[in-house]
mmCIF file of C-alpha atoms in Angstrom:
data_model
loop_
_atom_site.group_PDB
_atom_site.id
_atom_site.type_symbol
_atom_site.label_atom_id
_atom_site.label_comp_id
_atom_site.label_asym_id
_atom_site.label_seq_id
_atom_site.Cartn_x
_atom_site.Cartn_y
_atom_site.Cartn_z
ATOM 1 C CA UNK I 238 165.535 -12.017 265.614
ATOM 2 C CA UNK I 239 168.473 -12.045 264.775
ATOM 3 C CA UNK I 240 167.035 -12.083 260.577
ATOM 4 C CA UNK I 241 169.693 -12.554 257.786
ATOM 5 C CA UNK I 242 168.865 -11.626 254.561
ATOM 6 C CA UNK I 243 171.005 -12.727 251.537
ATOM 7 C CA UNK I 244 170.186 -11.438 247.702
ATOM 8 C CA UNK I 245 172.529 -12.279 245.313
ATOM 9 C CA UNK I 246 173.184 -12.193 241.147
ATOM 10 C CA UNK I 247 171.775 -15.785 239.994
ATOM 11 C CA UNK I 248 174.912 -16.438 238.330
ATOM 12 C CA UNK I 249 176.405 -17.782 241.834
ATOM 13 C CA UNK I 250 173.975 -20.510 241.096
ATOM 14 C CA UNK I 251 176.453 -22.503 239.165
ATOM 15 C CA UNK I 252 178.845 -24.980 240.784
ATOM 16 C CA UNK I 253 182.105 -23.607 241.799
ATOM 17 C CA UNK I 254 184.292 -24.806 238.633
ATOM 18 C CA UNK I 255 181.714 -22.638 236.957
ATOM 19 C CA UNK I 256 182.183 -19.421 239.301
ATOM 20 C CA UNK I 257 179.134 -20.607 241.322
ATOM 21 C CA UNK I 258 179.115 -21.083 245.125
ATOM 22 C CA UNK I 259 177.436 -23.351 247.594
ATOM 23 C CA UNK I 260 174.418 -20.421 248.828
ATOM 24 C CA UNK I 261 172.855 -23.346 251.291
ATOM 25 C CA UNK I 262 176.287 -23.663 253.000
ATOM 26 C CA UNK I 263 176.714 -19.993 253.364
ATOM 27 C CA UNK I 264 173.592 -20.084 255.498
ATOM 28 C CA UNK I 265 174.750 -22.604 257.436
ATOM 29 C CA UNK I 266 177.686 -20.789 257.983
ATOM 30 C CA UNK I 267 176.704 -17.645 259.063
ATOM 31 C CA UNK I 268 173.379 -19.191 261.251
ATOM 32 C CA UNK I 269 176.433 -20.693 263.195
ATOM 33 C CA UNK I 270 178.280 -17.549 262.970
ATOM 34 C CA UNK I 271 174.990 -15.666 264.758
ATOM 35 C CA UNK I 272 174.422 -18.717 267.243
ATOM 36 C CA UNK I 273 178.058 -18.540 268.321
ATOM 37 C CA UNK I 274 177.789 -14.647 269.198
ATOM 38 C CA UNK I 275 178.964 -14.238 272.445
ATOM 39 C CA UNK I 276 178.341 -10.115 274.550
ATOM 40 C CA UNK I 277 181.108 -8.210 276.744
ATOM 41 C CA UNK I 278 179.538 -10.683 279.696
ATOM 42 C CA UNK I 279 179.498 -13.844 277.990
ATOM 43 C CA UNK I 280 176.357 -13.889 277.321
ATOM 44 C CA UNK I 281 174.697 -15.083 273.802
ATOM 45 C CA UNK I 282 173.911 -12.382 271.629
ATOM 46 C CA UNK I 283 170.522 -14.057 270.010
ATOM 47 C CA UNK I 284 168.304 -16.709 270.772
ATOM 48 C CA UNK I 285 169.234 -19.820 268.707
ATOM 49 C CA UNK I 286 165.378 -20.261 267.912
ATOM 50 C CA UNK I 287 165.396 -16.784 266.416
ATOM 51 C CA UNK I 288 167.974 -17.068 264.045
ATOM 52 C CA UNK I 289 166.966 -17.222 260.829
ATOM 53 C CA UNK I 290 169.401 -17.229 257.247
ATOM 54 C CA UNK I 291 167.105 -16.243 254.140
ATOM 55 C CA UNK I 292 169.150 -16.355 250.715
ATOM 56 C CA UNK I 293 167.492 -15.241 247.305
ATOM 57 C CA UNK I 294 168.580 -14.818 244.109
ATOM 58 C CA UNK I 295 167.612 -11.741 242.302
ATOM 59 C CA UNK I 296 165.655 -12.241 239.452
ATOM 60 C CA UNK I 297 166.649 -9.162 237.515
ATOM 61 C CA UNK I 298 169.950 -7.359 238.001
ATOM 62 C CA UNK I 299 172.010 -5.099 236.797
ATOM 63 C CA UNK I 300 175.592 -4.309 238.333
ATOM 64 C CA UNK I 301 178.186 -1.662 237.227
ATOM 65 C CA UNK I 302 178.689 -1.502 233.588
ATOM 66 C CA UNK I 303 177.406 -4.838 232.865
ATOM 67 C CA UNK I 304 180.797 -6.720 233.217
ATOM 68 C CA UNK I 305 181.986 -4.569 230.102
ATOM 69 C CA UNK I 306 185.113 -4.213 231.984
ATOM 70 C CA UNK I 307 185.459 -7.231 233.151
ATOM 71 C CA UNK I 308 185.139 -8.785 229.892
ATOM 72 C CA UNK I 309 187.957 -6.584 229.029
ATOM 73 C CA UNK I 310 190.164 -8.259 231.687
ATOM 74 C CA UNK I 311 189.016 -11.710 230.697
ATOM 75 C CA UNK I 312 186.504 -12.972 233.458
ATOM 76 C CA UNK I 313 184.006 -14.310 231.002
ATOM 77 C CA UNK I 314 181.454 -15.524 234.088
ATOM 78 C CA UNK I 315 180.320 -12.145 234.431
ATOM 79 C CA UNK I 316 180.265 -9.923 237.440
ATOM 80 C CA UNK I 317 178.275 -10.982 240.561
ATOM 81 C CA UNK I 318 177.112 -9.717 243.687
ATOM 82 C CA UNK I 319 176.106 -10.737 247.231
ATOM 83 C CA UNK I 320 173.805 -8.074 249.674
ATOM 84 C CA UNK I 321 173.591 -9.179 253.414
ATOM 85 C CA UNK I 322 171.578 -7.509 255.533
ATOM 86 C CA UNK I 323 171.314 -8.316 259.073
ATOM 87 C CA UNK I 324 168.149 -6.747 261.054
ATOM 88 C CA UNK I 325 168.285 -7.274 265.079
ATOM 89 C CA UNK I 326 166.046 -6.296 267.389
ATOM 90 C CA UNK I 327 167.205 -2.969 269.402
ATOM 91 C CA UNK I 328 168.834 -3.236 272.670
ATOM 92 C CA UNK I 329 172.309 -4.532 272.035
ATOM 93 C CA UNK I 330 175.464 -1.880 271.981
ATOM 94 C CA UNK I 331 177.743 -0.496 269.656
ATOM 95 C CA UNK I 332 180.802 -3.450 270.297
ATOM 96 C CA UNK I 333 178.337 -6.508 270.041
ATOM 97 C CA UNK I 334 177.363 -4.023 266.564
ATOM 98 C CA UNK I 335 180.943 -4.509 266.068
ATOM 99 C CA UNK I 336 181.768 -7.764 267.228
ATOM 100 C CA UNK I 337 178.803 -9.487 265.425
ATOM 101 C CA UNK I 338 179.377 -7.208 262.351
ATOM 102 C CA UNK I 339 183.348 -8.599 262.026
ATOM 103 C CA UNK I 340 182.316 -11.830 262.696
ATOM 104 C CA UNK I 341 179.691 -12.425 259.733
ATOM 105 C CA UNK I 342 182.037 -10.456 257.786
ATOM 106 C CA UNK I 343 184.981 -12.793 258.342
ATOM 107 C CA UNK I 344 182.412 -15.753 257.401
ATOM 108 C CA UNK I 345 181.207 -14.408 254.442
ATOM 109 C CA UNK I 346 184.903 -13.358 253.104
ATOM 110 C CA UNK I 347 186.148 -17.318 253.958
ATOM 111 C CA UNK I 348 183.054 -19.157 252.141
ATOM 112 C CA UNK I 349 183.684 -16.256 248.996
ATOM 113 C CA UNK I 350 187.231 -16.253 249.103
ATOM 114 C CA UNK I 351 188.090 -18.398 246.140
ATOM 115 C CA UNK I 352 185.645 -16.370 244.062
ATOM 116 C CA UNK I 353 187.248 -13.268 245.201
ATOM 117 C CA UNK I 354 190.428 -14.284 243.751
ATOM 118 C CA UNK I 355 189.306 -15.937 240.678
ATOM 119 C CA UNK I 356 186.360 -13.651 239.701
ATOM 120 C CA UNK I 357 185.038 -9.729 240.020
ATOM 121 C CA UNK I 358 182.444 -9.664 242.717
ATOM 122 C CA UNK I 359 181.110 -7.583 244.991
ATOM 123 C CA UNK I 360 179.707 -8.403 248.807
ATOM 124 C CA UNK I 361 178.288 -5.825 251.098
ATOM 125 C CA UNK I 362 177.115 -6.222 254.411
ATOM 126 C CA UNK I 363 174.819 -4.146 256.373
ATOM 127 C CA UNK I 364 173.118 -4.331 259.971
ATOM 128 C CA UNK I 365 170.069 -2.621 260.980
ATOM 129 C CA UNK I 366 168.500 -2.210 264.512
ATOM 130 C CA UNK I 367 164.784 -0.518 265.055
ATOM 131 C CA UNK I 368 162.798 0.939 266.034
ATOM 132 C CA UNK I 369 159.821 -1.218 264.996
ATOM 133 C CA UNK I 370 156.660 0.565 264.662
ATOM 134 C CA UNK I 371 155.037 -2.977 265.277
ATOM 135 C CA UNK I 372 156.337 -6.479 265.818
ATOM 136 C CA UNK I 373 154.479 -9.469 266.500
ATOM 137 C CA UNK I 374 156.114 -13.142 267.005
ATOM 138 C CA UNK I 375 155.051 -16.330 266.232
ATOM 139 C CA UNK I 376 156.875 -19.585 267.181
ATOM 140 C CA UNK I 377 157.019 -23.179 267.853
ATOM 141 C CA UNK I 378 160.587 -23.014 267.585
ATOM 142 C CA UNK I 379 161.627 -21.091 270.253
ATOM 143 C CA UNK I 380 160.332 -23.635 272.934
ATOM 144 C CA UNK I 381 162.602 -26.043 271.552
ATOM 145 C CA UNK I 382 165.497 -24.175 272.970
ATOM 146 C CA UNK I 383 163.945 -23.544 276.243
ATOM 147 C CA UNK I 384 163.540 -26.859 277.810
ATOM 148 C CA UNK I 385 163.598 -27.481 281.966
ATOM 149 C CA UNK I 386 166.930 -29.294 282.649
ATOM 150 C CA UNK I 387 166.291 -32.802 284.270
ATOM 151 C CA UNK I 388 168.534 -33.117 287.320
#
């Protein structure tokens, strides 16, 4: 854990002179905004072999009114929409919440930000935290990040 979860309105598969945007950076972008989270000591906030940036696109969708009204107001690329949902493991308190929470939110907003000003669409962000009724781990990835230093 940390586990990012992107869905998102297929029409943001375009390229960006088309109203599209670059989903594979926005990963990218917010796996380094998770690997760069630092606690009140200092400390990092996830294990870098835990992090893990999922993006979909939703195969069906519906949002609002159907871009009636923003047909009205002349964005003929429709109306799109981005859900991120962040699920950590419990343990962590309400300011790294916070801090972690401001941080993806500020990434997210930057890699959007010429769609937000050129076209109607909606991005939510949410966090969840346990309990987990189970949870089992798998990894070879982990070990990667974990290596004796030579000296």
């Amino acid at each position: 854990m940390p586990h990012l979860v992107i869905l998102y309105t297929p029409n943001l598969d375009q390229p960006a002179a088309q109203g599209g945007s670059d989903m594979a950076a926005l990963c990218c972008a917010l796996a380094q905004t998770l690997c760069a989270q630092v606690d009140e000591a200092g400390k990092p906030v996830f294990p870098t072999g835990g992090v893990r940036v999922l993006a979909y696109p939703a195969a069906h969708y519906a949002v609002a009114d159907d871009g009636a009204a923003g047909l009205a107001a002349g964005d003929g690329a429709g109306y799109a929409f981005v859900y991120l949902n962040l699920r950590m493991g419990r343990g962590r308190g309400s300011a790294t919440h916070l801090s972690v929470g401001r941080a993806l939110e500020a990434a997210a907003q930057a890699h959007f930000s010429a769609l937000l000003a050129s076209r109607h669409i909606g991005i939510t962000l949410q966090i969840d935290e346990g309990p987990e009724v189970f949870d089992a781990k798998h990894s070879s990835i982990h070990p990667l990040f974990h290596k004796p230093a030579h000296g």
